[in-house]
Amino acid sequence: MFGLNKKDTSLLLVVAALTLFAPFILNPFPTDSGLAQFNAGYPDLMQRFVIFGIFAVGFNILFGLTGYLSFGHAAFLGVGSYSAVWMFKLLSMNVIPAIILSVIVAGLFALLIGFVSLRRSGIYFSILTLAFAQMSFNLAYSVLTPITNGETGLQLTLDDPRILGVSATADGSIPVTSLFGLEMRSTYEMAVGAWNFQFSAGYYLCAIIMLVSFYIAVRIFRSPFGLMLRAVKCNQNRMRYTGLNTRPYTLAAFVISGMYAGLAGGLMASMDPLAGAERMQWTASGEVVLMTILGGAGTLIGPVLGAGFIKYFENIFSKINDNVLHQWFGFLPDGIEDFVVFIIHPFIGKGWHLTLGILFMLVVIYLPGGLVEGGQRISRLFKKDKSSDDGAAAKTTPAE
């Protein structure tokens, strides 16, 4: 099915089901309950899940297959965002041309950086990509201010000369991004008892693009090109000794990975037409590295899980404050309640980085293969229990 084997088809269908039914899956608790803090089924956060999933899947094509660790992929994310916003300013508010331009520009930029950086490998390659990303970040704040609008960020204005659209709506406001008339911010709400589910047009566009991106990544992993990239990761020197030039393969992987990052940046701008240099900072590059390693580098679904894991806990722990804690532990005596809140306080709100860091350490220490390895261990545990039960039944069944 879809040119994939049975296992990959099943994986694709699982990802599709999780993505399409996310508004239900991410809202397990009633809206008026205390546990509603852990709900994540609202459009903005769900969009970030799938957009950063695309970003991580693309990064995994480079890092997971070739072993080349790039610390500069945020540059392509930022370039994609700037390209999309400029398309909105000059052409129309339709997201399709903006997304296409973001992918093309990010691919050309990746070709330039990859051509230089791939002359080295290992830590030297990582430092080169980091240097290019930081140069791009600083240029966006200084020399390229006429293009990037510096610290303020590139955004839409009423004076934009939109060729195929209007610069202002009838009420004098800036038009919103759309897909052939369907506004990206349009949301349908469905109330079912104490639950409130939201279905956003922008989220489902990002979700469909993510599924297509994931399918392409699966095809790359299973193709002869993917096998060549795995061979590069295994022993590149031995391949060179045979007379094979590996650089075109690694450069192609770098460009494809950069195009995925540009696609993610274009989708960010399509959902919220604003582009700032902070998207090109080294911390954004480090974040996608964490997502890939946390989920499972070199696996298909791992980067998607890692992106969802980080973005979920980043949102949940950052919005919990002392008032929420007092509400949760209000059943305790006053002194004990204050002590518990005092102990938990450093790990929530502004201190969410500490909690996320601890979770990351636990996963890396006990699950070196990432979240995918955890799922595989659980699966093997159930299979082992089932096989032991079958064996016991076979021993106790008398022969006929």
C-alpha positions as a LaTeX table, in Angstrom:
\begin{tabular}{lrrr}
\hline
Residue & $x$ (\AA) & $y$ (\AA) & $z$ (\AA) \\
\hline
Met1 & 0.00 & 0.00 & 0.00 \\
Phe2 & 1.39 & 3.43 & $-1.03$ \\
Gly3 & 4.51 & 1.59 & $-2.18$ \\
Leu4 & 5.36 & 0.66 & 1.42 \\
Asn5 & 5.68 & $-2.68$ & 3.13 \\
Lys6 & 3.15 & $-3.84$ & 5.68 \\
Lys7 & 5.07 & $-2.56$ & 8.70 \\
Asp8 & 5.63 & 0.93 & 7.27 \\
Thr9 & 2.03 & 1.15 & 6.08 \\
Ser10 & 0.81 & 0.32 & 9.57 \\
Leu11 & 3.13 & 2.96 & 11.02 \\
Leu12 & 1.87 & 5.57 & 8.56 \\
Leu13 & $-1.75$ & 4.73 & 9.40 \\
Val14 & $-1.02$ & 5.01 & 13.13 \\
Val15 & 0.56 & 8.44 & 12.64 \\
Ala16 & $-2.40$ & 9.50 & 10.49 \\
Ala17 & $-4.91$ & 8.36 & 13.12 \\
Leu18 & $-3.04$ & 10.11 & 15.96 \\
Thr19 & $-2.79$ & 13.30 & 13.91 \\
Leu20 & $-6.34$ & 13.45 & 12.60 \\
Phe21 & $-7.95$ & 12.57 & 15.94 \\
Ala22 & $-5.60$ & 14.77 & 17.99 \\
Pro23 & $-8.39$ & 17.17 & 19.12 \\
Phe24 & $-10.01$ & 14.22 & 20.93 \\
Ile25 & $-6.82$ & 12.49 & 22.10 \\
Leu26 & $-5.29$ & 15.67 & 23.55 \\
Asn27 & $-8.44$ & 16.65 & 25.48 \\
Pro28 & $-8.91$ & 13.71 & 27.87 \\
Phe29 & $-10.13$ & 15.76 & 30.85 \\
Pro30 & $-13.34$ & 17.81 & 31.23 \\
Thr31 & $-12.94$ & 21.53 & 30.67 \\
Asp32 & $-14.04$ & 22.52 & 34.18 \\
Ser33 & $-11.93$ & 19.95 & 36.05 \\
Gly34 & $-8.65$ & 20.62 & 37.82 \\
Leu35 & $-6.85$ & 18.24 & 35.47 \\
Ala36 & $-7.85$ & 20.36 & 32.47 \\
Gln37 & $-4.41$ & 21.95 & 32.87 \\
Phe38 & $-3.02$ & 18.85 & 31.15 \\
Asn39 & $-5.25$ & 19.20 & 28.08 \\
Ala40 & $-3.41$ & 20.23 & 24.92 \\
Gly41 & $-6.12$ & 20.01 & 22.29 \\
Tyr42 & $-6.28$ & 23.64 & 21.25 \\
Pro43 & $-5.23$ & 24.82 & 17.77 \\
Asp44 & $-2.06$ & 26.82 & 18.51 \\
Leu45 & $-0.38$ & 24.02 & 20.44 \\
Met46 & $-1.49$ & 21.27 & 18.05 \\
Gln47 & $-0.08$ & 23.27 & 15.16 \\
Arg48 & 3.26 & 23.48 & 16.94 \\
Phe49 & 3.20 & 19.72 & 17.46 \\
Val50 & 2.97 & 18.92 & 13.76 \\
Ile51 & 5.16 & 21.82 & 12.54 \\
Phe52 & 8.03 & 20.88 & 14.82 \\
Gly53 & 7.36 & 17.25 & 13.90 \\
Ile54 & 8.11 & 18.18 & 10.27 \\
Phe55 & 11.23 & 20.03 & 11.42 \\
Ala56 & 12.45 & 17.01 & 13.40 \\
Val57 & 11.63 & 14.47 & 10.66 \\
Gly58 & 13.70 & 16.49 & 8.20 \\
Phe59 & 16.59 & 16.82 & 10.65 \\
Asn60 & 16.48 & 13.05 & 11.20 \\
Ile61 & 17.09 & 12.46 & 7.47 \\
Leu62 & 20.48 & 14.13 & 7.92 \\
Phe63 & 21.44 & 13.14 & 11.45 \\
Gly64 & 19.68 & 9.80 & 11.74 \\
Leu65 & 20.81 & 8.43 & 8.38 \\
Thr66 & 24.25 & 10.00 & 7.79 \\
Gly67 & 25.34 & 10.74 & 11.36 \\
Tyr68 & 26.14 & 14.37 & 10.48 \\
Leu69 & 25.09 & 16.49 & 13.47 \\
Ser70 & 24.05 & 19.98 & 12.38 \\
Phe71 & 23.75 & 22.76 & 14.94 \\
Gly72 & 22.55 & 25.26 & 12.35 \\
His73 & 19.22 & 23.98 & 11.10 \\
Ala74 & 17.38 & 26.89 & 12.68 \\
Ala75 & 18.81 & 29.07 & 9.90 \\
Phe76 & 16.62 & 27.25 & 7.37 \\
Leu77 & 13.63 & 27.53 & 9.69 \\
Gly78 & 14.10 & 31.30 & 9.85 \\
Val79 & 14.74 & 31.67 & 6.12 \\
Gly80 & 11.53 & 29.75 & 5.42 \\
Ser81 & 9.55 & 32.05 & 7.72 \\
Tyr82 & 10.94 & 35.23 & 6.17 \\
Ser83 & 10.26 & 33.94 & 2.65 \\
Ala84 & 6.65 & 33.11 & 3.48 \\
Val85 & 5.96 & 36.50 & 5.05 \\
Trp86 & 7.45 & 38.30 & 2.05 \\
Met87 & 5.17 & 36.27 & $-0.21$ \\
Phe88 & 2.20 & 37.36 & 1.89 \\
Lys89 & 3.33 & 41.00 & 1.64 \\
Leu90 & 3.96 & 41.03 & $-2.11$ \\
Leu91 & 1.67 & 38.45 & $-3.73$ \\
Ser92 & $-1.39$ & 37.24 & $-1.81$ \\
Met93 & $-2.53$ & 35.81 & 1.50 \\
Asn94 & $-2.87$ & 32.32 & 0.01 \\
Val95 & $-0.59$ & 29.98 & 1.96 \\
Ile96 & 0.32 & 27.70 & $-0.97$ \\
Pro97 & 2.68 & 30.13 & $-2.82$ \\
Ala98 & 4.23 & 31.12 & 0.52 \\
Ile99 & 4.93 & 27.51 & 1.51 \\
Ile100 & 6.38 & 26.69 & $-1.92$ \\
Leu101 & 8.69 & 29.71 & $-1.83$ \\
Ser102 & 9.85 & 28.89 & 1.71 \\
Val103 & 10.84 & 25.38 & 0.65 \\
Ile104 & 12.69 & 26.59 & $-2.46$ \\
Val105 & 14.60 & 29.38 & $-0.73$ \\
Ala106 & 15.53 & 27.15 & 2.22 \\
Gly107 & 16.74 & 24.46 & $-0.21$ \\
Leu108 & 18.98 & 26.94 & $-2.07$ \\
Phe109 & 20.33 & 28.28 & 1.22 \\
Ala110 & 20.99 & 24.72 & 2.42 \\
Leu111 & 22.82 & 23.97 & $-0.84$ \\
Leu112 & 25.15 & 26.90 & $-0.20$ \\
Ile113 & 25.84 & 26.09 & 3.45 \\
Gly114 & 26.09 & 22.36 & 2.82 \\
Phe115 & 28.56 & 22.81 & $-0.04$ \\
Val116 & 30.95 & 24.53 & 2.38 \\
Ser117 & 30.22 & 22.68 & 5.62 \\
Leu118 & 30.38 & 19.16 & 4.19 \\
Arg119 & 34.05 & 19.62 & 3.39 \\
Arg120 & 34.51 & 18.60 & 7.01 \\
Ser121 & 32.90 & 15.94 & 9.18 \\
Gly122 & 32.38 & 15.23 & 12.85 \\
Ile123 & 32.63 & 18.09 & 15.32 \\
Tyr124 & 34.13 & 20.39 & 12.67 \\
Phe125 & 30.99 & 20.03 & 10.54 \\
Ser126 & 28.82 & 20.80 & 13.58 \\
Ile127 & 30.83 & 23.93 & 14.39 \\
Leu128 & 30.65 & 25.13 & 10.78 \\
Thr129 & 26.86 & 24.79 & 10.66 \\
Leu130 & 26.58 & 26.54 & 14.03 \\
Ala131 & 28.77 & 29.38 & 12.73 \\
Phe132 & 26.61 & 29.80 & 9.62 \\
Ala133 & 23.43 & 29.84 & 11.70 \\
Gln134 & 24.79 & 32.45 & 14.09 \\
Met135 & 26.02 & 34.59 & 11.20 \\
Ser136 & 22.52 & 34.41 & 9.70 \\
Phe137 & 21.02 & 35.34 & 13.07 \\
Asn138 & 23.27 & 38.36 & 13.49 \\
Leu139 & 22.86 & 39.49 & 9.88 \\
Ala140 & 19.09 & 39.42 & 10.34 \\
Tyr141 & 19.53 & 41.86 & 13.22 \\
Ser142 & 21.98 & 44.18 & 11.46 \\
Val143 & 22.94 & 44.26 & 7.78 \\
Leu144 & 19.76 & 42.61 & 6.51 \\
Thr145 & 17.40 & 44.84 & 8.50 \\
Pro146 & 15.73 & 46.18 & 5.31 \\
Ile147 & 14.70 & 42.60 & 4.54 \\
Thr148 & 14.12 & 41.21 & 8.03 \\
Asn149 & 13.01 & 44.39 & 9.87 \\
Gly150 & 15.59 & 43.71 & 12.58 \\
Glu151 & 14.51 & 43.26 & 16.18 \\
Thr152 & 10.87 & 44.16 & 15.46 \\
Gly153 & 10.50 & 41.22 & 13.08 \\
Leu154 & 8.94 & 41.05 & 9.65 \\
Gln155 & 5.18 & 41.44 & 9.76 \\
Leu156 & 2.27 & 42.48 & 7.58 \\
Thr157 & 1.15 & 46.09 & 7.27 \\
Leu158 & $-1.69$ & 47.99 & 5.61 \\
Asp159 & 0.77 & 49.42 & 3.06 \\
Asp160 & 1.82 & 46.05 & 1.59 \\
Pro161 & 1.50 & 46.04 & $-2.24$ \\
Arg162 & $-0.31$ & 42.73 & $-2.53$ \\
Ile163 & $-0.51$ & 41.91 & $-6.27$ \\
Leu164 & $-3.21$ & 39.23 & $-6.14$ \\
Gly165 & $-4.98$ & 40.37 & $-3.03$ \\
Val166 & $-6.10$ & 43.38 & $-1.05$ \\
Ser167 & $-3.90$ & 45.32 & 1.33 \\
Ala168 & $-6.79$ & 45.87 & 3.74 \\
Thr169 & $-10.21$ & 44.38 & 4.30 \\
Ala170 & $-13.49$ & 46.31 & 4.16 \\
Asp171 & $-13.25$ & 47.16 & 7.86 \\
Gly172 & $-9.68$ & 48.49 & 7.43 \\
Ser173 & $-7.85$ & 45.54 & 9.02 \\
Ile174 & $-5.04$ & 43.40 & 7.65 \\
Pro175 & $-6.27$ & 40.31 & 5.76 \\
Val176 & $-5.66$ & 36.90 & 7.30 \\
Thr177 & $-3.88$ & 33.95 & 5.74 \\
Ser178 & $-6.12$ & 31.51 & 3.90 \\
Leu179 & $-6.23$ & 28.49 & 1.61 \\
Phe180 & $-8.30$ & 29.53 & $-1.42$ \\
Gly181 & $-10.69$ & 31.47 & 0.81 \\
Leu182 & $-10.62$ & 29.15 & 3.85 \\
Glu183 & $-9.10$ & 31.18 & 6.69 \\
Met184 & $-6.36$ & 29.43 & 8.63 \\
Arg185 & $-7.66$ & 30.79 & 11.93 \\
Ser186 & $-11.20$ & 29.53 & 11.41 \\
Thr187 & $-12.09$ & 27.05 & 14.15 \\
Tyr188 & $-15.13$ & 24.86 & 14.73 \\
Glu189 & $-15.94$ & 24.07 & 18.35 \\
Met190 & $-17.88$ & 20.99 & 19.37 \\
Ala191 & $-19.21$ & 20.65 & 22.91 \\
Val192 & $-19.78$ & 17.10 & 24.14 \\
Gly193 & $-20.91$ & 17.08 & 27.74 \\
Ala194 & $-18.16$ & 18.64 & 29.85 \\
Trp195 & $-15.65$ & 18.45 & 26.99 \\
Asn196 & $-14.98$ & 21.13 & 24.39 \\
Phe197 & $-13.20$ & 20.02 & 21.19 \\
Gln198 & $-11.73$ & 22.49 & 18.69 \\
Phe199 & $-11.11$ & 21.74 & 15.02 \\
Ser200 & $-8.92$ & 24.30 & 13.28 \\
Ala201 & $-8.48$ & 24.64 & 9.51 \\
Gly202 & $-4.86$ & 25.69 & 10.06 \\
Tyr203 & $-4.09$ & 22.65 & 12.15 \\
Tyr204 & $-5.51$ & 20.19 & 9.63 \\
Leu205 & $-3.56$ & 21.82 & 6.79 \\
Cys206 & $-0.36$ & 21.41 & 8.85 \\
Ala207 & $-1.37$ & 17.85 & 9.75 \\
Ile208 & $-1.92$ & 16.83 & 6.12 \\
Ile209 & 1.42 & 18.35 & 5.08 \\
Met210 & 3.09 & 16.56 & 7.99 \\
Leu211 & 1.64 & 13.22 & 6.87 \\
Val212 & 2.90 & 13.80 & 3.32 \\
Ser213 & 6.32 & 14.78 & 4.71 \\
Phe214 & 6.39 & 11.69 & 6.89 \\
Tyr215 & 5.48 & 9.48 & 3.92 \\
Ile216 & 8.30 & 11.00 & 1.85 \\
Ala217 & 10.72 & 10.41 & 4.73 \\
Val218 & 9.66 & 6.75 & 4.91 \\
Arg219 & 10.29 & 6.37 & 1.17 \\
Ile220 & 13.73 & 7.97 & 1.57 \\
Phe221 & 14.59 & 5.64 & 4.46 \\
Arg222 & 13.65 & 2.54 & 2.44 \\
Ser223 & 15.19 & 3.66 & $-0.88$ \\
Pro224 & 18.65 & 2.81 & $-2.27$ \\
Phe225 & 19.54 & 6.43 & $-1.56$ \\
Gly226 & 18.65 & 5.87 & 2.09 \\
Leu227 & 20.77 & 2.73 & 2.19 \\
Met228 & 23.69 & 4.72 & 0.81 \\
Leu229 & 23.26 & 7.29 & 3.56 \\
Arg230 & 23.24 & 4.52 & 6.16 \\
Ala231 & 26.48 & 3.22 & 4.67 \\
Val232 & 27.97 & 6.71 & 5.03 \\
Lys233 & 27.06 & 6.68 & 8.71 \\
Cys234 & 28.46 & 3.18 & 9.17 \\
Asn235 & 31.89 & 3.73 & 7.59 \\
Gln236 & 32.40 & 6.62 & 5.21 \\
Asn237 & 36.15 & 6.09 & 4.89 \\
Arg238 & 35.69 & 2.52 & 3.68 \\
Met239 & 33.28 & 3.74 & 1.01 \\
Arg240 & 35.84 & 6.28 & $-0.14$ \\
Tyr241 & 38.49 & 3.56 & $-0.38$ \\
Thr242 & 36.29 & 1.77 & $-2.90$ \\
Gly243 & 36.39 & 4.86 & $-5.10$ \\
Leu244 & 32.85 & 6.03 & $-4.32$ \\
Asn245 & 32.35 & 9.77 & $-3.87$ \\
Thr246 & 29.99 & 10.14 & $-0.92$ \\
Arg247 & 29.77 & 13.91 & $-0.95$ \\
Pro248 & 26.88 & 14.19 & $-3.45$ \\
Tyr249 & 24.81 & 11.87 & $-1.24$ \\
Thr250 & 25.51 & 13.79 & 1.96 \\
Leu251 & 24.90 & 17.12 & 0.21 \\
Ala252 & 21.57 & 15.83 & $-1.12$ \\
Ala253 & 20.58 & 14.71 & 2.39 \\
Phe254 & 21.59 & 18.11 & 3.77 \\
Val255 & 19.53 & 19.97 & 1.18 \\
Ile256 & 16.47 & 17.75 & 1.71 \\
Ser257 & 16.76 & 18.25 & 5.45 \\
Gly258 & 17.04 & 22.01 & 4.96 \\
Met259 & 13.93 & 22.00 & 2.76 \\
Tyr260 & 12.00 & 20.25 & 5.52 \\
Ala261 & 13.13 & 22.98 & 7.93 \\
Gly262 & 12.07 & 25.65 & 5.43 \\
Leu263 & 8.69 & 23.97 & 5.11 \\
Ala264 & 8.27 & 24.10 & 8.89 \\
Gly265 & 9.22 & 27.79 & 8.89 \\
Gly266 & 6.77 & 28.51 & 6.08 \\
Leu267 & 3.98 & 26.80 & 7.99 \\
Met268 & 4.81 & 28.81 & 11.12 \\
Ala269 & 4.45 & 32.02 & 9.13 \\
Ser270 & 1.27 & 30.74 & 7.48 \\
Met271 & $-0.39$ & 30.19 & 10.84 \\
Asp272 & 0.95 & 33.45 & 12.31 \\
Pro273 & 2.36 & 35.83 & 9.65 \\
Leu274 & 5.32 & 37.07 & 11.65 \\
Ala275 & 9.00 & 36.21 & 11.21 \\
Gly276 & 11.74 & 37.11 & 13.68 \\
Ala277 & 15.44 & 36.42 & 13.92 \\
Glu278 & 14.93 & 34.45 & 17.16 \\
Arg279 & 13.85 & 31.50 & 15.03 \\
Met280 & 17.42 & 31.35 & 13.68 \\
Gln281 & 19.11 & 31.35 & 17.08 \\
Trp282 & 21.30 & 28.44 & 18.17 \\
Thr283 & 18.78 & 27.46 & 20.86 \\
Ala284 & 16.23 & 26.61 & 18.14 \\
Ser285 & 18.82 & 24.37 & 16.46 \\
Gly286 & 19.54 & 22.69 & 19.77 \\
Glu287 & 15.85 & 22.11 & 20.33 \\
Val288 & 15.44 & 20.04 & 17.16 \\
Val289 & 18.53 & 18.02 & 18.14 \\
Leu290 & 16.88 & 17.25 & 21.49 \\
Met291 & 13.63 & 16.30 & 19.78 \\
Thr292 & 15.35 & 13.82 & 17.49 \\
Ile293 & 17.52 & 12.22 & 20.17 \\
Leu294 & 14.68 & 12.12 & 22.69 \\
Gly295 & 12.33 & 10.39 & 20.27 \\
Gly296 & 14.95 & 8.10 & 18.76 \\
Ala297 & 17.50 & 9.16 & 16.14 \\
Gly298 & 17.44 & 7.04 & 13.01 \\
Thr299 & 13.89 & 5.83 & 13.60 \\
Leu300 & 10.88 & 6.89 & 11.57 \\
Ile301 & 8.36 & 7.94 & 14.21 \\
Gly302 & 10.89 & 8.92 & 16.88 \\
Pro303 & 11.37 & 12.58 & 15.86 \\
Val304 & 7.60 & 13.10 & 15.76 \\
Leu305 & 7.26 & 11.68 & 19.27 \\
Gly306 & 10.18 & 13.76 & 20.50 \\
Ala307 & 8.71 & 16.96 & 19.08 \\
Gly308 & 5.34 & 16.26 & 20.66 \\
Phe309 & 6.94 & 15.33 & 23.99 \\
Ile310 & 8.99 & 18.52 & 24.28 \\
Lys311 & 6.28 & 20.89 & 23.06 \\
Tyr312 & 3.66 & 19.29 & 25.29 \\
Phe313 & 5.64 & 19.48 & 28.51 \\
Glu314 & 7.01 & 22.92 & 27.60 \\
Asn315 & 3.44 & 24.19 & 27.43 \\
Ile316 & 2.03 & 22.28 & 30.39 \\
Phe317 & 4.75 & 23.04 & 32.94 \\
Ser318 & 5.14 & 26.66 & 31.88 \\
Lys319 & 1.46 & 27.53 & 32.48 \\
Ile320 & 1.19 & 25.87 & 35.92 \\
Asn321 & 1.63 & 28.46 & 38.68 \\
Asp322 & 1.36 & 28.62 & 42.46 \\
Asn323 & $-2.39$ & 29.28 & 42.34 \\
Val324 & $-2.92$ & 26.03 & 40.42 \\
Leu325 & $-0.75$ & 24.15 & 42.92 \\
His326 & $-2.70$ & 25.53 & 45.86 \\
Gln327 & $-5.88$ & 24.44 & 44.11 \\
Trp328 & $-4.53$ & 20.92 & 43.65 \\
Phe329 & $-3.18$ & 20.50 & 47.18 \\
Gly330 & $-5.87$ & 22.47 & 48.99 \\
Phe331 & $-7.02$ & 19.31 & 50.78 \\
Leu332 & $-3.77$ & 19.24 & 52.81 \\
Pro333 & $-3.27$ & 21.09 & 56.09 \\
Asp334 & $-2.07$ & 24.68 & 55.55 \\
Gly335 & 1.52 & 24.12 & 56.63 \\
Ile336 & 1.96 & 20.96 & 54.58 \\
Glu337 & 0.22 & 22.55 & 51.58 \\
Asp338 & 2.61 & 25.53 & 51.61 \\
Phe339 & 5.61 & 23.20 & 51.97 \\
Val340 & 4.54 & 21.06 & 49.00 \\
Val341 & 3.99 & 24.16 & 46.86 \\
Phe342 & 7.40 & 25.49 & 47.94 \\
Ile343 & 9.08 & 22.24 & 46.85 \\
Ile344 & 7.35 & 22.07 & 43.45 \\
His345 & 7.56 & 25.81 & 42.66 \\
Pro346 & 11.09 & 25.74 & 41.09 \\
Phe347 & 9.96 & 23.12 & 38.55 \\
Ile348 & 6.97 & 24.98 & 37.07 \\
Gly349 & 6.25 & 28.33 & 35.46 \\
Lys350 & 9.54 & 29.97 & 34.54 \\
Gly351 & 11.39 & 26.94 & 35.85 \\
Trp352 & 9.88 & 24.52 & 33.31 \\
His353 & 13.31 & 24.16 & 31.67 \\
Leu354 & 14.53 & 22.40 & 34.80 \\
Thr355 & 11.71 & 19.85 & 34.66 \\
Leu356 & 12.22 & 19.26 & 30.96 \\
Gly357 & 15.94 & 18.83 & 31.52 \\
Ile358 & 15.33 & 16.20 & 34.21 \\
Leu359 & 12.91 & 14.32 & 31.94 \\
Phe360 & 15.45 & 14.44 & 29.13 \\
Met361 & 18.19 & 13.08 & 31.42 \\
Leu362 & 15.97 & 10.21 & 32.56 \\
Val363 & 15.12 & 9.25 & 28.99 \\
Val364 & 18.75 & 9.41 & 27.83 \\
Ile365 & 20.02 & 7.41 & 30.83 \\
Tyr366 & 17.38 & 4.69 & 30.90 \\
Leu367 & 16.27 & 4.73 & 27.24 \\
Pro368 & 19.36 & 5.47 & 25.10 \\
Gly369 & 17.31 & 4.69 & 22.00 \\
Gly370 & 14.72 & 7.33 & 22.91 \\
Leu371 & 10.99 & 7.01 & 23.36 \\
Val372 & 10.83 & 4.48 & 20.53 \\
Glu373 & 13.05 & 2.14 & 22.55 \\
Gly374 & 10.66 & 2.53 & 25.50 \\
Gly375 & 7.75 & 1.50 & 23.29 \\
Gln376 & 9.72 & $-1.47$ & 21.98 \\
Arg377 & 10.53 & $-2.61$ & 25.52 \\
Ile378 & 6.89 & $-2.45$ & 26.53 \\
Ser379 & 5.91 & $-4.35$ & 23.39 \\
Arg380 & 8.50 & $-7.06$ & 24.07 \\
Leu381 & 7.29 & $-7.30$ & 27.67 \\
Phe382 & 3.73 & $-8.04$ & 26.58 \\
Lys383 & 4.94 & $-10.52$ & 23.97 \\
Lys384 & 7.07 & $-12.25$ & 26.58 \\
Asp385 & 4.14 & $-12.55$ & 28.98 \\
Lys386 & 1.96 & $-13.91$ & 26.20 \\
Ser387 & 4.57 & $-16.44$ & 25.10 \\
Ser388 & 5.14 & $-17.56$ & 28.71 \\
Asp389 & 1.39 & $-18.05$ & 29.15 \\
Asp390 & 1.24 & $-20.05$ & 25.94 \\
Gly391 & 4.18 & $-22.15$ & 27.12 \\
Ala392 & 2.55 & $-22.84$ & 30.47 \\
Ala393 & $-0.67$ & $-23.84$ & 28.78 \\
Ala394 & 1.21 & $-26.17$ & 26.49 \\
Lys395 & 2.89 & $-27.87$ & 29.45 \\
Thr396 & $-0.33$ & $-28.41$ & 31.39 \\
Thr397 & $-2.38$ & $-29.64$ & 28.47 \\
Pro398 & $-2.46$ & $-33.44$ & 28.47 \\
Ala399 & $-1.55$ & $-35.29$ & 25.28 \\
Glu400 & $-4.37$ & $-36.99$ & 23.44 \\
\hline
\end{tabular}
